Coordinates of C-alpha atoms in Angstrom, one line a residue:
T959 CA -5.9 44.0 25.2
N960 CA -8.0 40.9 25.8
P961 CA -7.3 37.8 23.7
M962 CA -10.3 36.1 22.1
T963 CA -10.9 32.7 20.7
I964 CA -13.7 32.4 18.1
N965 CA -15.0 28.8 17.4
F966 CA -16.5 28.0 14.1
S967 CA -19.3 25.5 13.9
N968 CA -19.8 22.9 11.3
S969 CA -22.4 25.1 9.5
A970 CA -19.9 28.1 9.2
T971 CA -19.1 29.6 6.0
S972 CA -16.2 31.5 4.5
G973 CA -16.3 35.4 4.5
N974 CA -15.1 38.4 6.2
L975 CA -15.0 38.8 10.0
T976 CA -15.2 42.1 11.6
L977 CA -14.9 43.0 15.3
M978 CA -16.4 45.8 17.4
G979 CA -15.5 46.3 21.1
V980 CA -18.5 47.1 23.4
N981 CA -18.3 48.2 27.1
S982 CA -20.2 50.4 29.5
C983 CA -19.1 53.5 27.6
G984 CA -20.6 52.3 24.3
N985 CA -19.7 50.6 21.1
G986 CA -16.1 50.9 19.8
T987 CA -14.9 51.2 16.3
I988 CA -15.6 48.4 13.9
S989 CA -12.3 46.7 12.8
A990 CA -11.1 46.0 9.4
N991 CA -12.3 42.8 7.5
Y992 CA -10.5 39.8 8.4
P993 CA -11.0 37.3 5.6
V994 CA -11.8 33.9 6.9
T995 CA -11.8 30.6 5.0
V996 CA -13.8 27.8 6.5
T997 CA -12.6 24.4 5.4
T998 CA -14.7 21.3 6.0
T999 CA -13.1 18.6 8.2
V1000 CA -12.3 15.4 6.4
T1001 CA -11.2 11.9 7.4
P1002 CA -8.2 10.4 5.8
S1003 CA -7.9 6.8 4.8
V1004 CA -5.7 4.6 2.8
T1005 CA -6.0 1.2 0.9
I1006 CA -3.1 -0.9 -0.4
S1007 CA -3.0 -3.1 -3.4
P1008 CA -2.6 -5.8 -4.5
S1009 CA -5.0 -7.5 -2.1
P1010 CA -4.5 -10.4 -1.9
A1011 CA -0.9 -10.4 -2.9
S1012 CA 0.8 -13.3 -4.7
V1013 CA 4.3 -13.6 -6.1
C1014 CA 6.7 -16.2 -7.4
A1015 CA 9.7 -16.8 -5.2
G1016 CA 12.5 -14.3 -5.8
K1017 CA 10.3 -12.2 -8.0
N1018 CA 9.7 -8.4 -7.3
L1019 CA 6.2 -7.4 -5.8
T1020 CA 5.1 -3.9 -5.6
F1021 CA 2.5 -2.6 -3.2
T1022 CA 0.8 0.8 -4.0
A1023 CA -1.1 2.9 -1.5
T1024 CA -4.3 4.8 -2.6
P1025 CA -5.0 7.7 -0.1
T1026 CA -8.2 9.5 0.4
N1027 CA -7.9 13.0 1.9
G1028 CA -4.1 12.6 1.9
G1029 CA -3.4 16.1 0.7
G1030 CA -0.9 17.2 -1.6
S1031 CA 2.2 15.9 0.2
P1032 CA 1.2 12.8 2.2
N1033 CA 3.7 10.7 4.0
Y1034 CA 3.7 6.9 4.2
N1035 CA 5.1 4.6 6.7
W1036 CA 5.4 1.0 5.3
S1037 CA 5.6 -1.9 7.7
L1038 CA 6.5 -5.6 7.2
N1039 CA 5.3 -7.8 9.8
G1040 CA 4.7 -4.9 12.1
T1041 CA 8.2 -3.4 11.7
S1042 CA 8.7 -0.1 9.8
V1043 CA 10.7 -0.8 6.6
Q1044 CA 10.2 2.4 4.5
T1045 CA 9.0 6.0 5.5
G1046 CA 8.7 8.9 3.2
S1047 CA 6.6 10.3 0.3
S1048 CA 6.5 7.2 -1.8
A1049 CA 3.2 5.6 -2.2
T1050 CA 4.8 2.3 -3.4
Y1051 CA 6.9 -0.3 -1.5
S1052 CA 8.7 -3.0 -3.4
S1053 CA 10.7 -6.2 -2.4
S1054 CA 11.8 -9.4 -4.0
S1055 CA 12.6 -10.9 -0.7
F1056 CA 9.0 -11.7 0.7
E1057 CA 8.5 -14.9 2.5
N1058 CA 5.2 -16.7 2.5
G1059 CA 2.9 -15.3 5.2
N1060 CA 4.6 -11.9 5.4
N1061 CA 2.1 -9.2 6.4
V1062 CA 2.4 -5.6 4.8
S1063 CA 0.6 -2.5 5.9
V1064 CA 0.9 1.2 5.6
V1065 CA 0.2 4.3 7.8
L1066 CA -0.8 7.5 5.9
T1067 CA 0.1 10.7 7.4
S1068 CA -2.3 13.4 5.8
S1069 CA -1.0 16.8 4.9
I1070 CA -4.5 18.4 5.1
T1071 CA -4.9 20.8 7.8
C1072 CA -8.6 20.1 8.8
V1073 CA -8.7 16.3 9.4
T1074 CA -10.4 14.2 12.1
S1075 CA -7.1 12.4 12.5
T1076 CA -3.7 13.1 10.8
T1077 CA -3.0 9.4 10.3
A1078 CA -5.0 6.5 8.8
N1079 CA -4.1 2.9 8.7
S1080 CA -4.6 0.3 5.9
S1081 CA -5.7 -3.1 6.4
T1082 CA -2.9 -5.7 6.6
V1083 CA -2.1 -7.7 3.4
S1084 CA -0.7 -11.2 3.7
V1085 CA 1.7 -12.2 1.0
T1086 CA 1.7 -15.7 -0.7
V1087 CA 5.0 -16.7 -2.1
N1088 CA 4.7 -19.5 -4.7
P1089 CA 7.8 -21.7 -5.2
E1090 CA 9.3 -22.3 -8.4
P1091 CA 8.4 -25.7 -9.8
S1092 CA 10.7 -28.4 -9.5
V1093 CA 10.9 -31.3 -12.0
T1094 CA 11.6 -34.9 -11.2
V1095 CA 12.5 -37.3 -13.9
T1096 CA 11.7 -40.9 -13.4
P1097 CA 13.7 -43.2 -13.8
A1098 CA 16.4 -40.9 -12.1
P1099 CA 19.6 -41.3 -14.1
S1100 CA 22.6 -41.8 -12.2
T1101 CA 24.4 -42.7 -15.5
P1102 CA 23.2 -41.8 -19.0
V1103 CA 20.1 -43.7 -19.9
T1104 CA 19.9 -45.6 -23.2
L1105 CA 16.4 -45.6 -24.7
C1106 CA 15.0 -47.4 -27.8
N1107 CA 12.4 -45.7 -30.0
G1108 CA 9.1 -45.8 -28.2
D1109 CA 10.5 -46.5 -24.8
P1110 CA 9.0 -44.2 -22.2
L1111 CA 10.9 -41.7 -20.0
V1112 CA 8.3 -40.4 -17.5
A1113 CA 8.8 -36.8 -16.1
S1114 CA 6.6 -35.3 -13.5
A1115 CA 6.6 -31.9 -12.1
S1116 CA 6.1 -31.0 -8.3
G1117 CA 6.0 -27.8 -6.3
G1118 CA 5.0 -24.4 -7.6
T1119 CA 1.3 -23.5 -8.3
P1120 CA -0.2 -25.8 -11.0
S1121 CA -1.1 -25.9 -13.9
F1122 CA 2.2 -26.9 -15.3
T1123 CA 3.6 -26.8 -18.8
Y1124 CA 6.7 -28.7 -19.8
S1125 CA 9.4 -27.7 -22.2
W1126 CA 11.6 -30.5 -23.5
S1127 CA 15.1 -30.2 -24.9
P1128 CA 15.9 -31.2 -27.5
S1129 CA 12.3 -31.0 -28.7
T1130 CA 12.5 -33.2 -32.0
G1131 CA 10.7 -36.5 -31.6
L1132 CA 9.5 -35.9 -28.2
S1133 CA 5.9 -35.8 -27.0

């Protein structure tokens, strides 16, 4: 018995393969049909969203991987600032602990047999964390403030992402 390797070109098609041995004594018997399925080689890729990513401080942000040529059971390795934080079959990664400037990426491992590479890297998405607005009331009362009708009490907001709206309590008679 002599082992044999058969290479299929990119133009090969599926069908039945038969084999016949030939030597100086003549042609041998034709083998049974061997069904062959030729599958096109594909290239996996992955993108993640949202991109760009923005979240309010302390709030949950979920990233979703969208694979191309990932197969029926792809694997995802999520990274935060270059360090693996989640590996498995989940196409999502969530956290409420992001810090401003964190970088998120994912590596897809395709479950397809005929691929140019088994893994694909997403681009890196930078996270913008917007702080909660802080309110400063001027004048700053160290003791209760007594106001007459029509006297101003100026409140201003700083921090956070403009534009701001104000909610006064109690709201009666305030503008």
